[in-house]
Short mmCIF file of C-alpha atoms in Angstrom, two decimals:
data_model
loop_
_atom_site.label_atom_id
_atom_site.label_comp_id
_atom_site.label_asym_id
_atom_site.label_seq_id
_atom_site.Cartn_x
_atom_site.Cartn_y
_atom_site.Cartn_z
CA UNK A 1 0.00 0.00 0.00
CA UNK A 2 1.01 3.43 -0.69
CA UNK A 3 2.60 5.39 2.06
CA UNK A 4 0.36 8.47 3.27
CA UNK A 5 1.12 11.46 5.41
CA UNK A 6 -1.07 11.80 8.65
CA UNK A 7 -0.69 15.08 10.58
CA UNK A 8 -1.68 14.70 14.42
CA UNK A 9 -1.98 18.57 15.32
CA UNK A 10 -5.38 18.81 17.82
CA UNK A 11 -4.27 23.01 17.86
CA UNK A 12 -5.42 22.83 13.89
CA UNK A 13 -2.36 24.92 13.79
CA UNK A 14 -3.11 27.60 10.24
CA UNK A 15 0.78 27.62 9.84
CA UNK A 16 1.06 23.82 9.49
CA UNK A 17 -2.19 23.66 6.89
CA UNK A 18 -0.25 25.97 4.74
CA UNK A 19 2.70 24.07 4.89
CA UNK A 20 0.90 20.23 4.23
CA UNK A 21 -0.55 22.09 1.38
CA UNK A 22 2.51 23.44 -0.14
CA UNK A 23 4.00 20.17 -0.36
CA UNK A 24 1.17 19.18 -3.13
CA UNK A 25 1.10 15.69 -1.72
CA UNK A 26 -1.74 14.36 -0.03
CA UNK A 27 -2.25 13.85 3.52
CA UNK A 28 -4.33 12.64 6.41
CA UNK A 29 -5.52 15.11 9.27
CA UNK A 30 -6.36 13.93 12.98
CA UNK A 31 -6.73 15.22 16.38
CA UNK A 32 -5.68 12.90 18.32
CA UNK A 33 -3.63 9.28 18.51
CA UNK A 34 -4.46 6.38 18.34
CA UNK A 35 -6.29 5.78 14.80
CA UNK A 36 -6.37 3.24 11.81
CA UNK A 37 -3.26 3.21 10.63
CA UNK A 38 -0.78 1.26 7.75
CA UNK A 39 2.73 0.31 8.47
CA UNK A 40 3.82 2.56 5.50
CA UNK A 41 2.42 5.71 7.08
CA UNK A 42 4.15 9.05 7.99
CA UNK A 43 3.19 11.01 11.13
CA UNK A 44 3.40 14.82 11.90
CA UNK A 45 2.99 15.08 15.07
CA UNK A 46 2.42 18.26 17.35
CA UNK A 47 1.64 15.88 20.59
CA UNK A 48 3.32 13.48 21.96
CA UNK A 49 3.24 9.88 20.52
CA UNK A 50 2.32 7.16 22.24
CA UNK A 51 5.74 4.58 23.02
CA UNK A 52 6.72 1.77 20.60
CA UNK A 53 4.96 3.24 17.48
CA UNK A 54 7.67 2.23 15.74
CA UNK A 55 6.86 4.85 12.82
CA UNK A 56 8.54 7.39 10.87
CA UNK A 57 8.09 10.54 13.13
CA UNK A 58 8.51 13.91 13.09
CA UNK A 59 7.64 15.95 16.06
CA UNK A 60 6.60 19.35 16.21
CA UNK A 61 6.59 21.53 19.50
CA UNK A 62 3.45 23.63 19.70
CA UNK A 63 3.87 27.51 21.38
CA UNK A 64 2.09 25.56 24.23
CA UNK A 65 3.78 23.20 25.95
CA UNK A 66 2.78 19.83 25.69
CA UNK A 67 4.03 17.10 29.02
CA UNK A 68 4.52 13.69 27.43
CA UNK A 69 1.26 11.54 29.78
CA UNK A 70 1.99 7.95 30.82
CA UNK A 71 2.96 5.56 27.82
CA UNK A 72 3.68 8.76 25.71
CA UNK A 73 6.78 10.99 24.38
CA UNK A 74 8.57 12.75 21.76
CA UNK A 75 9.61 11.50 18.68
CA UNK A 76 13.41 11.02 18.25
CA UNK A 77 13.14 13.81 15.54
CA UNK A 78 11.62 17.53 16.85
CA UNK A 79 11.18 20.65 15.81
CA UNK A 80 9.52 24.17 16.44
CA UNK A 81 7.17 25.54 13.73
CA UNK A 82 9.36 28.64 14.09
CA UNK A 83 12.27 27.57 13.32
CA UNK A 84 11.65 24.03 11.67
CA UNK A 85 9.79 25.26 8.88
CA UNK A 86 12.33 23.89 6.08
CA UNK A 87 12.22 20.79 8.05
CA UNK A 88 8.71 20.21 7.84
CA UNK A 89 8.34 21.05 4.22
CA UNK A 90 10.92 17.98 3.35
CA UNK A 91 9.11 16.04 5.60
CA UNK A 92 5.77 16.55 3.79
CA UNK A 93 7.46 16.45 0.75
CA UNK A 94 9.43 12.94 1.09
CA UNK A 95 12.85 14.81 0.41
CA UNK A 96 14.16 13.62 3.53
CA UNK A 97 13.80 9.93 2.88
CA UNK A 98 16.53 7.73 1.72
CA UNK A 99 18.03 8.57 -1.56
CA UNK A 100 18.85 6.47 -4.44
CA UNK A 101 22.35 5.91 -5.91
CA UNK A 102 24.40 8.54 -7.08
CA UNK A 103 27.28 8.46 -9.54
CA UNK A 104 29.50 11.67 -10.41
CA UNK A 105 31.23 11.78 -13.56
CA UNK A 106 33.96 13.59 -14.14
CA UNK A 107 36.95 14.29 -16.79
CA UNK A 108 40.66 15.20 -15.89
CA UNK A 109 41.50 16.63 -19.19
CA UNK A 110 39.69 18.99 -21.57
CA UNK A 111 37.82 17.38 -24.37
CA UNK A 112 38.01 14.06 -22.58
CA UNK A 113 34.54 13.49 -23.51
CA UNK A 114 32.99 12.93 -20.13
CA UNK A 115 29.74 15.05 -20.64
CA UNK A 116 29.42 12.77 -23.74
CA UNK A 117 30.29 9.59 -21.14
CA UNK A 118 27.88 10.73 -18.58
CA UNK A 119 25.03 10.83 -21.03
CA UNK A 120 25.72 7.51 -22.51
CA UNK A 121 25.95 6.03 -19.15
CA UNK A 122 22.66 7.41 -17.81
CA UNK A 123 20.89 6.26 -21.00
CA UNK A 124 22.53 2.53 -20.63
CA UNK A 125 21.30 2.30 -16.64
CA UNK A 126 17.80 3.22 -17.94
CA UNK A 127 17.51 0.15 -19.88
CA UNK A 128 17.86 -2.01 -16.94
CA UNK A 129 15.04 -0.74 -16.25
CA UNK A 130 15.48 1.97 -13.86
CA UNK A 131 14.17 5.01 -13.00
CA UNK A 132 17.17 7.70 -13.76
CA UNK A 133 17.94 11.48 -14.22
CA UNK A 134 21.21 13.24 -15.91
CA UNK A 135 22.46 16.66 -14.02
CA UNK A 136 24.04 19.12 -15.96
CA UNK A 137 26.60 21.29 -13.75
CA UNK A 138 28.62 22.91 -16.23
CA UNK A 139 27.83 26.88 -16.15
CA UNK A 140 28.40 26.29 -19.78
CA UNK A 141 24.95 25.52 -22.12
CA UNK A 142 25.40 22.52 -24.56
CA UNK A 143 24.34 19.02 -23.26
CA UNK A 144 20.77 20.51 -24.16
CA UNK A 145 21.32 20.81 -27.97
CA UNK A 146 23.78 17.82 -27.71
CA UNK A 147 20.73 15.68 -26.67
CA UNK A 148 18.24 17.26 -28.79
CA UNK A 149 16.39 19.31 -25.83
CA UNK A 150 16.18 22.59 -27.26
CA UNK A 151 12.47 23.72 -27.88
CA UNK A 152 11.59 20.61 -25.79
CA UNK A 153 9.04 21.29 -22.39
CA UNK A 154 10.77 21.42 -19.48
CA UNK A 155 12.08 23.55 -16.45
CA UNK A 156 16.09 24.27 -17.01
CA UNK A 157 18.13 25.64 -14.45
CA UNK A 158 17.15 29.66 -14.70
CA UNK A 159 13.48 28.40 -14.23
CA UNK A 160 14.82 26.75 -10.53
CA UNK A 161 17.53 29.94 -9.54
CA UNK A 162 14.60 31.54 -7.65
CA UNK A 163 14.11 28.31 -5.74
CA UNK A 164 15.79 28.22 -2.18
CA UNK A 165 15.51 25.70 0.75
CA UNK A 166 14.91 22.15 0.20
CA UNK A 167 13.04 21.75 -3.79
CA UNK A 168 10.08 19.83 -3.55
CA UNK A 169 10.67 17.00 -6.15
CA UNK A 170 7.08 17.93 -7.83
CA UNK A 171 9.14 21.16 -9.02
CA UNK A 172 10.95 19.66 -11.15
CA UNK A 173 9.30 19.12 -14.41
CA UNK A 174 12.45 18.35 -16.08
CA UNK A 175 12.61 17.23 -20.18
CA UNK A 176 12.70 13.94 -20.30
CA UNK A 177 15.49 11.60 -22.90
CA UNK A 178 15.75 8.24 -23.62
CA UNK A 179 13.45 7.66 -20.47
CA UNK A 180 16.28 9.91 -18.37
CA UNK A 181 14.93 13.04 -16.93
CA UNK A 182 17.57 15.74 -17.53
CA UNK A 183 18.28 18.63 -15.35
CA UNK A 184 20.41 21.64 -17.60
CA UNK A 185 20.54 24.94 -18.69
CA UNK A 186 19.46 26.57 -21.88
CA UNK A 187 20.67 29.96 -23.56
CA UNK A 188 19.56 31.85 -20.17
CA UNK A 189 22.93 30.14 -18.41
CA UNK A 190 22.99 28.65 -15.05
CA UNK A 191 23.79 31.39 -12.77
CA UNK A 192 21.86 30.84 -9.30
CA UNK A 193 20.87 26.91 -10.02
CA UNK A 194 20.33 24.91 -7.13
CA UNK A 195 22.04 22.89 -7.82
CA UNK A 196 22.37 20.21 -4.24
CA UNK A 197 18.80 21.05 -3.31
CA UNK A 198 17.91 19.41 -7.47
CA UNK A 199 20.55 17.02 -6.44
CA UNK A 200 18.46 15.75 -3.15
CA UNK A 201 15.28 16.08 -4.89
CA UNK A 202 16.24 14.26 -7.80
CA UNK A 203 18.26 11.45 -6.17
CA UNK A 204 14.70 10.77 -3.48
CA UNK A 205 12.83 10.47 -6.97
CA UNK A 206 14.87 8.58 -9.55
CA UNK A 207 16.76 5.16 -8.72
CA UNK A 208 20.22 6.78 -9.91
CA UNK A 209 21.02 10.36 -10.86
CA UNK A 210 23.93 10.93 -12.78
CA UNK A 211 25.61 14.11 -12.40
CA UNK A 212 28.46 15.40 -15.05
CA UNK A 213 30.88 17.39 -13.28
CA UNK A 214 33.31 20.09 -14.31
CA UNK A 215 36.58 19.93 -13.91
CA UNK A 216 36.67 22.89 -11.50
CA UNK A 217 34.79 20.31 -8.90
CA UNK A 218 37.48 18.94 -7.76
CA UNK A 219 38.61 22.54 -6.46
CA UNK A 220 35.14 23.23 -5.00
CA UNK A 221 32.14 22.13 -2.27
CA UNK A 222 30.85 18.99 -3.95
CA UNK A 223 27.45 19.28 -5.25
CA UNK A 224 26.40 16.73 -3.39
CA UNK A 225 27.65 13.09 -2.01
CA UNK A 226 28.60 10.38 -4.69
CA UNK A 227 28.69 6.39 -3.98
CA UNK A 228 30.41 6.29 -6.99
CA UNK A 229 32.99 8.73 -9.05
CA UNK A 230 33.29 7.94 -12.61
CA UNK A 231 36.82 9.49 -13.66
CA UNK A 232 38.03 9.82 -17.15
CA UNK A 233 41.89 10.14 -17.44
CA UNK A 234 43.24 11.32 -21.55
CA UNK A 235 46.10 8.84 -20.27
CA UNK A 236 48.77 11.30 -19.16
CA UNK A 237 51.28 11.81 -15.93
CA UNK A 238 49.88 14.33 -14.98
CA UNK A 239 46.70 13.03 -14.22
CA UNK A 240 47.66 10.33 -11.65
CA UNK A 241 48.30 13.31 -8.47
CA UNK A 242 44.42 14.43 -9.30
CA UNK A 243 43.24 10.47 -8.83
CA UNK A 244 44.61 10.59 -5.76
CA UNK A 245 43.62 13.44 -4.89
CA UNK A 246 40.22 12.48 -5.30
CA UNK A 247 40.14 9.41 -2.82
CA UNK A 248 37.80 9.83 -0.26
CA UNK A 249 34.91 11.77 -2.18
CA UNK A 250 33.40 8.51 -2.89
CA UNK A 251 33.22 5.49 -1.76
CA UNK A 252 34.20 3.91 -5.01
CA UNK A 253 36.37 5.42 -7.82
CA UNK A 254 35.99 3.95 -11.59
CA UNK A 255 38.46 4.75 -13.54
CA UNK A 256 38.10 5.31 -17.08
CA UNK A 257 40.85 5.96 -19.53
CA UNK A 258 40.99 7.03 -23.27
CA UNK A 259 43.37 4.70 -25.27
CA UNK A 260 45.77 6.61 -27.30
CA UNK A 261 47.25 8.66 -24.81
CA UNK A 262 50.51 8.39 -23.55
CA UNK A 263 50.20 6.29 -20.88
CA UNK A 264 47.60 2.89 -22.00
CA UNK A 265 44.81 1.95 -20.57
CA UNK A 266 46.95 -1.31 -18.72
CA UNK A 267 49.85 1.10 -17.66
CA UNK A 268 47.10 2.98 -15.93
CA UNK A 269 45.65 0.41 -14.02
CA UNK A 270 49.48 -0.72 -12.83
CA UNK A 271 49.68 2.98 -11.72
CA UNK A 272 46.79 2.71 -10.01
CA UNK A 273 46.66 -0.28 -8.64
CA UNK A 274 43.14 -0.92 -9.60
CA UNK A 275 41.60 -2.49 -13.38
CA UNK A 276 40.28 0.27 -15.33
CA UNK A 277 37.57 0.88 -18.37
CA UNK A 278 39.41 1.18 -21.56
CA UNK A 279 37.46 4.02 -23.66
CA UNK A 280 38.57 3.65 -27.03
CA UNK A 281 38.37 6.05 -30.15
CA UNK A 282 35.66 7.47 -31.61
CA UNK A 283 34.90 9.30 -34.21
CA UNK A 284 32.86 12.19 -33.60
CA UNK A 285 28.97 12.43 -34.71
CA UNK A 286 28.85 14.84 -37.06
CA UNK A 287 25.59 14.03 -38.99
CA UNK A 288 22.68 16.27 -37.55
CA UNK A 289 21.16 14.72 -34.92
CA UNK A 290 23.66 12.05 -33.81
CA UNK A 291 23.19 12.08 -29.96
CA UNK A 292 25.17 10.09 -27.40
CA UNK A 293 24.66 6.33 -27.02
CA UNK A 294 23.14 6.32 -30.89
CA UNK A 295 26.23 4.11 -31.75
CA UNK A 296 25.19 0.50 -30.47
CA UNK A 297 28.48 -0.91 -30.71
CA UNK A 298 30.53 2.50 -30.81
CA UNK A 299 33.44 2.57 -28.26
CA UNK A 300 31.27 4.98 -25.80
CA UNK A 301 28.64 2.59 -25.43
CA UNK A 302 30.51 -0.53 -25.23
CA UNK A 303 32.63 1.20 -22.20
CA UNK A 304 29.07 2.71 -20.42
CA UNK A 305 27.51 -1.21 -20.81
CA UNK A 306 30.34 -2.46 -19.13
CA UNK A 307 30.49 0.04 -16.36
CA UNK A 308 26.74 0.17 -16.05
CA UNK A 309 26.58 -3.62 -15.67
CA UNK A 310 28.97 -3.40 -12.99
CA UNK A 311 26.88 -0.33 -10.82
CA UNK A 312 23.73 -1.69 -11.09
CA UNK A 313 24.26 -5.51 -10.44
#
């Protein structure tokens, strides 16, 4: 059965009606514990529940105080309607539930191809099937027109700037590709794009969310946390301090590297220590509307089948 929100609030508290209804989600309103409930259930409490409900809980202190009677207390989780506002709106909203998986990609040399990679990948792991989104981080505009977006419905990343606090996952009426829902920018830029509240929202709503990172991540706060980094090397030196560099932002690093570089895709993987995705050559799509992953058997799609097999086994 399909979970429901149930707000116990006996003070019919105007503040906390106009919160439940800018969530957009249905929900239940009581007076009082106890009641017919599912196991599935959410509760919004402002009283004290009764011991052992073993439910997801949030409390929520009233002006009034409210002494916990025999059998009775507060939730684990409280907070004031003053100050707990953001709080209660992911509550209502789901986006503080358990997120699915989410994989960074990310290139260490310009050109690399990882926007390309991280496209390809996100459109292989929706095959399985899964339910999966494709963030766009670069300030830059381009993975719309390189996946045939432009002119299609959608919110891009100017239409979210004015967004702040946690994004209610219903906001995002994102164009949708290959079955992947893809957050981006269009000709307006990306200036202001919130970009770890889409990353929360998007990752509570989607099985995996992909996000394509600039270089210039490595240098800043991370959009958001990764179980999995997808690197790219172009097979240089130089590349190897930045891989190291890089251990701890995830708990698992793939490795990814170009063959034709200096270094090979083996001598890589002795530097590392660890096997590695050989990426081979490709030529580039230059017939109109050639998007990423069209090539079947191309070298980007053999490489994003054999790492997606891997992440979602």
């Amino acid at each position: 059965m399909d979970s429901r929100i149930v707000i116990v609030d006996p003070f019919e508290d105007e503040d906390l009606l106009e919160l439940a209804e800018l969530s957009g989600l249905p929900y239940t309103r009581v007076r009082a514990w106890p009641f017919g409930t599912e196991p599935a259930d959410r509760f919004l409490s402002t009283v004290p529940v009764p011991r052992g409900a073993g439910r997801t809980v949030l409390g929520v202190v009233p002006p009034v105080a409210v002494t916990p009677t025999l059998g009775e207390a507060w939730p684990d989780r409280v907070v004031t309607l003053e100050r707990g506002r953001e709080d209660i709106l992911a509550f209502l909203s789901g986006a503080d539930a358990p997120g699915g998986r989410r994989i960074g990609v990310i290139g260490l040399a310009g050109g690399i191809g990882a926007t390309t990679f991280a496209a390809a990948l996100a459109r292989t792991i929706a095959t399985h099937p899964l339910a999966v989104a494709l963030m766009d981080t670069d300030p830059v505009p381009g993975l719309a027109s390189r996946l045939g977006l432009d002119g299609v419905d959608g919110a891009r990343w100017a239409d979210l700037a004015a967004e702040s606090g946690p994004l209610l996952p219903q906001r995002l009426q994102l164009p949708t590709w290959h079955r992947v829902r893809v957050a981006t920018s269009d000709a307006r830029g990306a200036a202001g794009a919130p970009l770890a509240a889409a990353a929360e929202a998007l990752s509570r709503t989607c099985d995996v969310l992909v996000v394509d990172l600039p270089r210039t991540a490595l240098a800043e706060e991370p959009v958001t946390r990764f179980d999995d980094l997808v690197v790219l090397f172009a097979g240089t030196e130089a590349e190897l301090p930045a891989w190291h560099a890089m251990r701890g932002v995830a708990p698992a690093l793939h490795p990814v590297v170009r063959t034709g570089g200096p270094l090979s895709p083996a001598e890589v993987a002795r530097r590392l220590g660890q096997a590695v995705i050989a990426l081979g050559l490709e030529r580039a799509g230059t017939g109109r509307g050639v998007q990423p992953g069209d090539r079947r058997r191309g070298a980007v799609m053999t490489a994003a089948r054999i790492l997606a097999d891997r992440l979602v086994r």
